[in-house]
């Protein structure tokens, strides 16, 4: 698959190419390129796309990592492209996106905010109130390590149940 710039992608779209967003549903709901369809990489089928297709994610890393699966979803006689730099490059090129600020932040960002806040709180309370609060930092750090190793993030599951994520 060929990497293309945002302006090259825009030209291909004008000539009938299909634009496919492989990010999570929460990311897509908050911000997307007009006309893009969202697909779950795990649900792609061999030869699913029969016209030129441009895949994108946020920064281009996920599309590069999934390139083999993405290529397999495109008929062999059809050209497939990766949007170099993802939607962020699209925005840097001054091209329009659809934003829905009423949607919650992406779950990954919510986890980062919550984990960081708990660590700062634990450090502040540990320094100012009692050293026992440093255990809060250790607990959050351990949870992040576990999430990275196992792929299971309890904090994300808890945040998903919050009212703003329903």
Coordinates of C-alpha atoms in Angstrom, one line a residue:
X1 CA 0.0 0.0 0.0
X2 CA 1.1 3.5 -0.8
X3 CA 1.4 6.3 1.7
X4 CA -0.2 9.5 0.4
X5 CA -0.6 13.1 1.7
X6 CA -3.8 14.7 2.7
X7 CA -4.0 16.7 -0.5
X8 CA -3.4 13.6 -2.6
X9 CA -6.1 11.9 -0.6
X10 CA -8.5 14.7 -1.3
X11 CA -7.8 14.4 -5.0
X12 CA -8.4 10.6 -4.9
X13 CA -11.7 11.2 -3.0
X14 CA -12.9 13.6 -5.7
X15 CA -12.3 10.8 -8.2
X16 CA -14.4 8.3 -6.3
X17 CA -12.1 6.7 -3.8
X18 CA -13.5 5.3 -0.6
X19 CA -12.3 6.8 2.7
X20 CA -12.1 4.4 5.7
X21 CA -11.5 5.3 9.3
X22 CA -10.1 2.5 11.4
X23 CA -10.2 4.3 14.8
X24 CA -12.5 3.4 17.6
X25 CA -16.2 4.4 17.6
X26 CA -15.6 7.0 20.3
X27 CA -12.9 8.7 18.3
X28 CA -15.0 8.6 15.1
X29 CA -18.0 10.1 16.9
X30 CA -16.0 13.0 18.2
X31 CA -14.2 13.9 15.0
X32 CA -14.0 12.5 11.5
X33 CA -13.4 13.4 7.9
X34 CA -16.6 14.0 5.9
X35 CA -17.6 11.0 3.9
X36 CA -15.5 8.5 5.8
X37 CA -16.9 5.2 6.9
X38 CA -15.7 3.6 10.1
X39 CA -14.7 0.0 10.1
X40 CA -13.5 -2.3 12.8
X41 CA -10.3 -3.9 11.6
X42 CA -11.2 -7.2 13.2
X43 CA -14.4 -7.3 11.2
X44 CA -12.8 -6.7 7.8
X45 CA -13.3 -9.4 5.2
X46 CA -11.0 -10.4 2.3
X47 CA -11.8 -8.5 -0.9
X48 CA -14.4 -6.4 0.9
X49 CA -13.4 -3.2 -0.9
X50 CA -13.7 -3.2 -4.7
X51 CA -12.8 0.5 -5.4
X52 CA -9.7 2.5 -4.6
X53 CA -9.6 2.9 -0.8
X54 CA -7.8 5.2 1.6
X55 CA -7.4 4.1 5.2
X56 CA -6.7 6.5 8.0
X57 CA -6.4 6.7 11.8
X58 CA -5.4 9.5 14.1
X59 CA -1.6 9.7 13.4
X60 CA -1.0 6.9 10.9
X61 CA 0.5 4.4 13.3
X62 CA -2.5 2.1 13.5
X63 CA -2.9 2.0 9.8
X64 CA 0.8 1.1 9.4
X65 CA 0.6 -1.6 12.1
X66 CA -2.6 -3.1 10.5
X67 CA -1.4 -2.7 6.9
X68 CA -1.5 -6.4 6.1
X69 CA -5.0 -6.8 7.4
X70 CA -6.1 -3.6 5.6
X71 CA -4.5 -4.7 2.3
X72 CA -6.2 -8.1 2.5
X73 CA -9.6 -6.4 2.7
X74 CA -9.0 -4.8 -0.7
X75 CA -9.4 -6.8 -4.0
X76 CA -6.0 -7.5 -5.5
X77 CA -6.7 -5.5 -8.6
X78 CA -7.6 -2.4 -6.6
X79 CA -5.2 0.2 -5.2
X80 CA -5.2 0.8 -1.4
X81 CA -3.6 3.8 0.3
X82 CA -2.7 4.9 3.8
X83 CA -3.2 8.5 4.7
X84 CA 0.2 9.5 6.0
X85 CA -0.2 11.3 9.3
X86 CA -3.8 10.3 9.6
X87 CA -6.6 12.8 10.5
X88 CA -4.1 15.1 12.2
X89 CA -2.2 15.5 8.9
X90 CA -5.5 16.2 7.2
X91 CA -6.3 19.0 9.7
X92 CA -2.7 20.4 9.4
X93 CA -3.3 20.6 5.6
X94 CA -6.3 22.9 6.4
X95 CA -8.8 20.4 5.2
X96 CA -12.2 20.2 6.9
X97 CA -13.3 17.7 9.5
X98 CA -16.7 17.1 11.2
X99 CA -16.5 17.7 15.0
X100 CA -19.1 16.8 17.5
X101 CA -18.0 18.4 20.8
X102 CA -21.0 17.0 22.6
X103 CA -19.4 13.6 22.4
X104 CA -17.2 12.6 25.3
X105 CA -13.4 12.5 25.0
X106 CA -11.9 9.4 23.6
X107 CA -11.6 6.7 26.3
X108 CA -7.8 6.5 26.2
X109 CA -7.6 10.3 26.9
X110 CA -10.1 9.9 29.8
X111 CA -7.9 7.1 31.3
X112 CA -4.8 9.3 30.9
X113 CA -6.6 12.2 32.6
X114 CA -7.9 10.1 35.5
X115 CA -4.7 8.2 36.1
X116 CA -2.6 11.3 36.0
X117 CA -4.9 13.1 38.3
X118 CA -4.8 10.2 40.8
X119 CA -1.0 10.1 40.7
X120 CA -0.7 13.8 41.3
X121 CA -3.3 13.6 44.1
X122 CA -1.5 10.7 45.7
X123 CA 1.9 12.5 45.5
X124 CA 0.4 15.8 46.9
X125 CA -1.4 14.0 49.8
X126 CA 1.7 11.8 50.4
X127 CA 3.9 14.9 50.8
X128 CA 1.4 17.0 52.7
X129 CA -0.8 14.7 54.7
X130 CA 0.6 11.2 55.1
X131 CA 3.2 9.0 53.3
X132 CA 0.5 6.3 53.1
X133 CA -1.1 8.2 50.2
X134 CA 1.9 7.3 48.1
X135 CA 0.3 3.9 47.8
X136 CA -2.3 5.6 45.6
X137 CA 0.5 6.4 43.1
X138 CA 1.7 2.8 43.3
X139 CA -1.8 1.4 42.8
X140 CA -2.4 3.5 39.7
X141 CA 1.0 2.7 38.3
X142 CA 0.4 -1.0 38.9
X143 CA -3.0 -0.8 37.2
X144 CA -1.4 0.9 34.2
X145 CA 1.3 -1.8 34.0
X146 CA -1.4 -4.5 34.2
X147 CA -3.5 -2.8 31.5
X148 CA -0.5 -2.6 29.2
X149 CA 0.5 -6.3 29.7
X150 CA -2.9 -7.8 29.7
X151 CA -5.0 -5.5 27.5
X152 CA -7.6 -5.3 30.3
X153 CA -8.1 -1.8 31.7
X154 CA -10.4 -1.6 34.8
X155 CA -10.2 2.1 34.8
X156 CA -11.6 2.3 31.2
X157 CA -14.4 0.0 32.2
X158 CA -15.2 2.1 35.2
X159 CA -15.1 5.4 33.1
X160 CA -17.3 3.8 30.5
X161 CA -20.1 3.5 33.1
X162 CA -19.9 7.2 33.9
X163 CA -22.9 9.3 32.9
X164 CA -21.0 11.4 30.3
X165 CA -20.1 8.2 28.4
X166 CA -23.6 6.9 28.0

